[in-house]
Amino acid sequence: MRLTRFTDLALRVLMRLAVAEGDLPTTRDVAAVMEVPYTHTAKVVARLRHLGLVEARRGRGGGLALTAAGRAASVGGVVRELEGAGDVVDCDGETPCPLRGACVLRGALRRAQEAFFAALDPLTVEEMVAAPTGPLLLGISGGGGPPGAGWPAGRAEGP
């Protein structure tokens, strides 16, 4: 399984907000620290807000904050929601596979996909940032690391 860049960024935003201390970071702050385009980050934040995982506060002292539901959210549930329930392969696409009616691979891939999600189910967002990850994340997210230290742009792997 490979996560979409959208889901990867969403998990990184959740992790960043889970360790936020003091002033709340803005979407622009989070985008800058992670060295990803603001527009992508804004779309991710909007989706996370829609899911009730993140809240955005306006005005002085405003910014982004993880909700209680966001802290307790299952990583498997978040990934399922963001990745969708689609099949790993598109057997019914523009050129449907001639084997789709009798193929055992499709079912095996569906079970493998569910096993992937199930392996992430017990892990919560809060647990993702437990030591040693949380302190390291603070160091690279503007909480004590060198200026400009963040994740590399275009990073395709998960958090």
PDB file of C-alpha atoms in Angstrom:
ATOM      1  CA  MET A   1       0.000   0.000   0.000  1.00  0.00           C
ATOM      2  CA  ARG A   2       1.094   3.523  -0.662  1.00  0.00           C
ATOM      3  CA  LEU A   3      -0.641   6.547   0.806  1.00  0.00           C
ATOM      4  CA  THR A   4      -1.602   9.466  -1.378  1.00  0.00           C
ATOM      5  CA  ARG A   5       0.327  12.676  -0.803  1.00  0.00           C
ATOM      6  CA  PHE A   6      -2.885  14.178   0.571  1.00  0.00           C
ATOM      7  CA  THR A   7      -3.150  11.528   3.301  1.00  0.00           C
ATOM      8  CA  ASP A   8       0.578  11.746   4.028  1.00  0.00           C
ATOM      9  CA  LEU A   9       0.306  15.499   4.493  1.00  0.00           C
ATOM     10  CA  ALA A  10      -2.841  15.133   6.624  1.00  0.00           C
ATOM     11  CA  LEU A  11      -1.060  12.754   9.003  1.00  0.00           C
ATOM     12  CA  ARG A  12       1.906  15.123   9.235  1.00  0.00           C
ATOM     13  CA  VAL A  13      -0.426  18.073   9.957  1.00  0.00           C
ATOM     14  CA  LEU A  14      -2.127  16.068  12.708  1.00  0.00           C
ATOM     15  CA  MET A  15       1.258  15.163  14.182  1.00  0.00           C
ATOM     16  CA  ARG A  16       2.437  18.782  14.064  1.00  0.00           C
ATOM     17  CA  LEU A  17      -0.714  20.011  15.777  1.00  0.00           C
ATOM     18  CA  ALA A  18      -0.505  17.246  18.397  1.00  0.00           C
ATOM     19  CA  VAL A  19       2.790  18.706  19.651  1.00  0.00           C
ATOM     20  CA  ALA A  20       1.844  22.388  19.286  1.00  0.00           C
ATOM     21  CA  GLU A  21       2.737  24.382  22.379  1.00  0.00           C
ATOM     22  CA  GLY A  22       2.063  28.010  23.182  1.00  0.00           C
ATOM     23  CA  ASP A  23       0.861  30.041  20.217  1.00  0.00           C
ATOM     24  CA  LEU A  24      -1.274  28.084  17.813  1.00  0.00           C
ATOM     25  CA  PRO A  25       0.306  27.592  14.387  1.00  0.00           C
ATOM     26  CA  THR A  26      -1.510  28.903  11.331  1.00  0.00           C
ATOM     27  CA  THR A  27      -1.990  26.950   8.135  1.00  0.00           C
ATOM     28  CA  ARG A  28       0.756  29.076   6.609  1.00  0.00           C
ATOM     29  CA  ASP A  29       3.097  28.249   9.534  1.00  0.00           C
ATOM     30  CA  VAL A  30       2.463  24.529   9.176  1.00  0.00           C
ATOM     31  CA  ALA A  31       3.007  24.670   5.411  1.00  0.00           C
ATOM     32  CA  ALA A  32       6.282  26.547   5.867  1.00  0.00           C
ATOM     33  CA  VAL A  33       7.628  24.160   8.500  1.00  0.00           C
ATOM     34  CA  MET A  34       6.786  21.149   6.370  1.00  0.00           C
ATOM     35  CA  GLU A  35       8.039  22.871   3.238  1.00  0.00           C
ATOM     36  CA  VAL A  36       4.893  22.105   1.260  1.00  0.00           C
ATOM     37  CA  PRO A  37       2.720  24.514  -0.723  1.00  0.00           C
ATOM     38  CA  TYR A  38       0.266  26.553   1.328  1.00  0.00           C
ATOM     39  CA  THR A  39      -2.581  25.683  -1.057  1.00  0.00           C
ATOM     40  CA  HIS A  40      -2.092  21.937  -0.475  1.00  0.00           C
ATOM     41  CA  THR A  41      -1.917  22.430   3.272  1.00  0.00           C
ATOM     42  CA  ALA A  42      -5.062  24.587   3.234  1.00  0.00           C
ATOM     43  CA  LYS A  43      -6.991  21.833   1.410  1.00  0.00           C
ATOM     44  CA  VAL A  44      -5.800  19.243   3.924  1.00  0.00           C
ATOM     45  CA  VAL A  45      -6.707  21.479   6.876  1.00  0.00           C
ATOM     46  CA  ALA A  46     -10.163  22.094   5.389  1.00  0.00           C
ATOM     47  CA  ARG A  47     -10.759  18.337   5.135  1.00  0.00           C
ATOM     48  CA  LEU A  48      -9.472  17.712   8.664  1.00  0.00           C
ATOM     49  CA  ARG A  49     -11.788  20.465   9.936  1.00  0.00           C
ATOM     50  CA  HIS A  50     -14.702  18.855   8.087  1.00  0.00           C
ATOM     51  CA  LEU A  51     -13.883  15.563   9.820  1.00  0.00           C
ATOM     52  CA  GLY A  52     -13.865  17.325  13.214  1.00  0.00           C
ATOM     53  CA  LEU A  53     -10.205  16.550  13.874  1.00  0.00           C
ATOM     54  CA  VAL A  54      -8.912  20.124  13.670  1.00  0.00           C
ATOM     55  CA  GLU A  55     -10.385  23.470  14.593  1.00  0.00           C
ATOM     56  CA  ALA A  56      -9.328  26.838  13.237  1.00  0.00           C
ATOM     57  CA  ARG A  57      -9.564  29.878  15.452  1.00  0.00           C
ATOM     58  CA  ARG A  58      -9.624  33.339  13.911  1.00  0.00           C
ATOM     59  CA  GLY A  59      -8.197  36.580  15.204  1.00  0.00           C
ATOM     60  CA  ARG A  60      -5.552  37.393  17.763  1.00  0.00           C
ATOM     61  CA  GLY A  61      -4.330  34.199  19.390  1.00  0.00           C
ATOM     62  CA  GLY A  62      -5.944  32.201  16.623  1.00  0.00           C
ATOM     63  CA  GLY A  63      -4.544  29.363  14.608  1.00  0.00           C
ATOM     64  CA  LEU A  64      -5.012  25.641  14.245  1.00  0.00           C
ATOM     65  CA  ALA A  65      -5.653  23.249  17.102  1.00  0.00           C
ATOM     66  CA  LEU A  66      -6.236  19.550  17.319  1.00  0.00           C
ATOM     67  CA  THR A  67      -9.651  18.728  18.773  1.00  0.00           C
ATOM     68  CA  ALA A  68     -10.163  16.105  21.476  1.00  0.00           C
ATOM     69  CA  ALA A  69     -11.586  13.861  18.752  1.00  0.00           C
ATOM     70  CA  GLY A  70      -8.479  14.535  16.676  1.00  0.00           C
ATOM     71  CA  ARG A  71      -6.159  13.498  19.517  1.00  0.00           C
ATOM     72  CA  ALA A  72      -8.082  10.286  20.116  1.00  0.00           C
ATOM     73  CA  ALA A  73      -8.645   9.493  16.425  1.00  0.00           C
ATOM     74  CA  SER A  74      -7.547   6.114  15.148  1.00  0.00           C
ATOM     75  CA  VAL A  75      -4.864   6.473  12.494  1.00  0.00           C
ATOM     76  CA  GLY A  76      -6.515   3.600  10.618  1.00  0.00           C
ATOM     77  CA  GLY A  77      -9.829   5.442  10.671  1.00  0.00           C
ATOM     78  CA  VAL A  78      -8.242   8.662   9.444  1.00  0.00           C
ATOM     79  CA  VAL A  79      -6.419   6.863   6.637  1.00  0.00           C
ATOM     80  CA  ARG A  80      -9.587   4.968   5.644  1.00  0.00           C
ATOM     81  CA  GLU A  81     -11.540   8.223   5.529  1.00  0.00           C
ATOM     82  CA  LEU A  82      -8.934  10.062   3.471  1.00  0.00           C
ATOM     83  CA  GLU A  83      -7.977   7.227   1.137  1.00  0.00           C
ATOM     84  CA  GLY A  84     -11.535   6.096   0.531  1.00  0.00           C
ATOM     85  CA  ALA A  85     -12.873   2.594   0.266  1.00  0.00           C
ATOM     86  CA  GLY A  86     -11.873   2.072  -3.357  1.00  0.00           C
ATOM     87  CA  ASP A  87     -10.149  -1.019  -4.616  1.00  0.00           C
ATOM     88  CA  VAL A  88      -6.355  -1.210  -4.799  1.00  0.00           C
ATOM     89  CA  VAL A  89      -6.672  -1.937  -8.516  1.00  0.00           C
ATOM     90  CA  ASP A  90      -9.290  -0.626 -10.932  1.00  0.00           C
ATOM     91  CA  CYS A  91     -10.758  -3.753 -12.461  1.00  0.00           C
ATOM     92  CA  ASP A  92     -13.783  -1.902 -13.851  1.00  0.00           C
ATOM     93  CA  GLY A  93     -11.899   1.091 -15.280  1.00  0.00           C
ATOM     94  CA  GLU A  94     -11.892   2.565 -18.761  1.00  0.00           C
ATOM     95  CA  THR A  95     -10.735  -0.776 -20.120  1.00  0.00           C
ATOM     96  CA  PRO A  96     -12.332  -3.358 -17.806  1.00  0.00           C
ATOM     97  CA  CYS A  97     -10.199  -6.370 -16.990  1.00  0.00           C
ATOM     98  CA  PRO A  98     -11.490  -9.473 -18.779  1.00  0.00           C
ATOM     99  CA  LEU A  99     -10.721 -11.554 -15.657  1.00  0.00           C
ATOM    100  CA  ARG A 100     -12.784  -9.448 -13.241  1.00  0.00           C
ATOM    101  CA  GLY A 101     -15.650 -11.950 -13.012  1.00  0.00           C
ATOM    102  CA  ALA A 102     -13.428 -14.879 -12.020  1.00  0.00           C
ATOM    103  CA  CYS A 103     -10.354 -13.232 -10.489  1.00  0.00           C
ATOM    104  CA  VAL A 104      -9.246 -14.212  -6.988  1.00  0.00           C
ATOM    105  CA  LEU A 105      -6.587 -11.485  -6.924  1.00  0.00           C
ATOM    106  CA  ARG A 106      -9.159  -8.700  -6.503  1.00  0.00           C
ATOM    107  CA  GLY A 107     -10.503 -10.244  -3.287  1.00  0.00           C
ATOM    108  CA  ALA A 108      -6.994 -10.919  -1.985  1.00  0.00           C
ATOM    109  CA  LEU A 109      -6.005  -7.303  -2.625  1.00  0.00           C
ATOM    110  CA  ARG A 110      -9.136  -6.071  -0.851  1.00  0.00           C
ATOM    111  CA  ARG A 111      -8.273  -8.244   2.180  1.00  0.00           C
ATOM    112  CA  ALA A 112      -4.677  -6.970   2.119  1.00  0.00           C
ATOM    113  CA  GLN A 113      -5.930  -3.379   2.022  1.00  0.00           C
ATOM    114  CA  GLU A 114      -8.194  -4.001   5.009  1.00  0.00           C
ATOM    115  CA  ALA A 115      -5.312  -5.657   6.882  1.00  0.00           C
ATOM    116  CA  PHE A 116      -3.230  -2.530   6.203  1.00  0.00           C
ATOM    117  CA  PHE A 117      -5.954  -0.307   7.690  1.00  0.00           C
ATOM    118  CA  ALA A 118      -6.535  -2.732  10.580  1.00  0.00           C
ATOM    119  CA  ALA A 119      -2.845  -2.603  11.488  1.00  0.00           C
ATOM    120  CA  LEU A 120      -3.206   1.185  11.882  1.00  0.00           C
ATOM    121  CA  ASP A 121      -6.515   1.045  13.807  1.00  0.00           C
ATOM    122  CA  PRO A 122      -5.061   0.661  17.326  1.00  0.00           C
ATOM    123  CA  LEU A 123      -2.703   3.643  16.900  1.00  0.00           C
ATOM    124  CA  THR A 124      -4.124   7.051  17.839  1.00  0.00           C
ATOM    125  CA  VAL A 125      -2.889  10.459  16.757  1.00  0.00           C
ATOM    126  CA  GLU A 126      -1.774  11.094  20.346  1.00  0.00           C
ATOM    127  CA  GLU A 127       0.252   7.866  20.339  1.00  0.00           C
ATOM    128  CA  MET A 128       1.914   8.822  17.043  1.00  0.00           C
ATOM    129  CA  VAL A 129       3.684  11.677  18.804  1.00  0.00           C
ATOM    130  CA  ALA A 130       4.705   9.863  21.982  1.00  0.00           C
ATOM    131  CA  ALA A 131       8.424   9.814  22.771  1.00  0.00           C
ATOM    132  CA  PRO A 132      10.728   9.631  20.932  1.00  0.00           C
ATOM    133  CA  THR A 133       8.713  11.050  18.005  1.00  0.00           C
ATOM    134  CA  GLY A 134       7.113  14.043  19.764  1.00  0.00           C
ATOM    135  CA  PRO A 135      10.324  15.606  21.082  1.00  0.00           C
ATOM    136  CA  LEU A 136      12.013  15.062  17.708  1.00  0.00           C
ATOM    137  CA  LEU A 137       9.029  16.586  15.929  1.00  0.00           C
ATOM    138  CA  LEU A 138       9.220  19.660  18.165  1.00  0.00           C
ATOM    139  CA  GLY A 139      12.875  20.042  17.214  1.00  0.00           C
ATOM    140  CA  ILE A 140      12.175  20.025  13.487  1.00  0.00           C
ATOM    141  CA  SER A 141       8.925  21.970  13.566  1.00  0.00           C
ATOM    142  CA  GLY A 142      10.095  25.333  14.744  1.00  0.00           C
ATOM    143  CA  GLY A 143      10.189  24.335  18.387  1.00  0.00           C
ATOM    144  CA  GLY A 144      13.938  24.553  18.837  1.00  0.00           C
ATOM    145  CA  GLY A 145      15.422  23.224  15.621  1.00  0.00           C
ATOM    146  CA  PRO A 146      17.541  25.264  13.249  1.00  0.00           C
ATOM    147  CA  PRO A 147      15.732  27.808  11.047  1.00  0.00           C
ATOM    148  CA  GLY A 148      14.211  26.189   8.002  1.00  0.00           C
ATOM    149  CA  ALA A 149      14.463  22.703   9.486  1.00  0.00           C
ATOM    150  CA  GLY A 150      11.477  20.670   8.396  1.00  0.00           C
ATOM    151  CA  TRP A 151      10.527  17.736   6.270  1.00  0.00           C
ATOM    152  CA  PRO A 152      11.907  17.716   2.769  1.00  0.00           C
ATOM    153  CA  ALA A 153       9.599  19.009   0.069  1.00  0.00           C
ATOM    154  CA  GLY A 154       7.885  16.344  -2.026  1.00  0.00           C
ATOM    155  CA  ARG A 155       8.435  13.632   0.561  1.00  0.00           C
ATOM    156  CA  ALA A 156       6.412  10.639  -0.567  1.00  0.00           C
ATOM    157  CA  GLU A 157       6.756   8.354   2.455  1.00  0.00           C
ATOM    158  CA  GLY A 158       4.454   8.452   5.438  1.00  0.00           C
ATOM    159  CA  PRO A 159       5.213  10.348   8.646  1.00  0.00           C
TER     160      PRO A 159
END
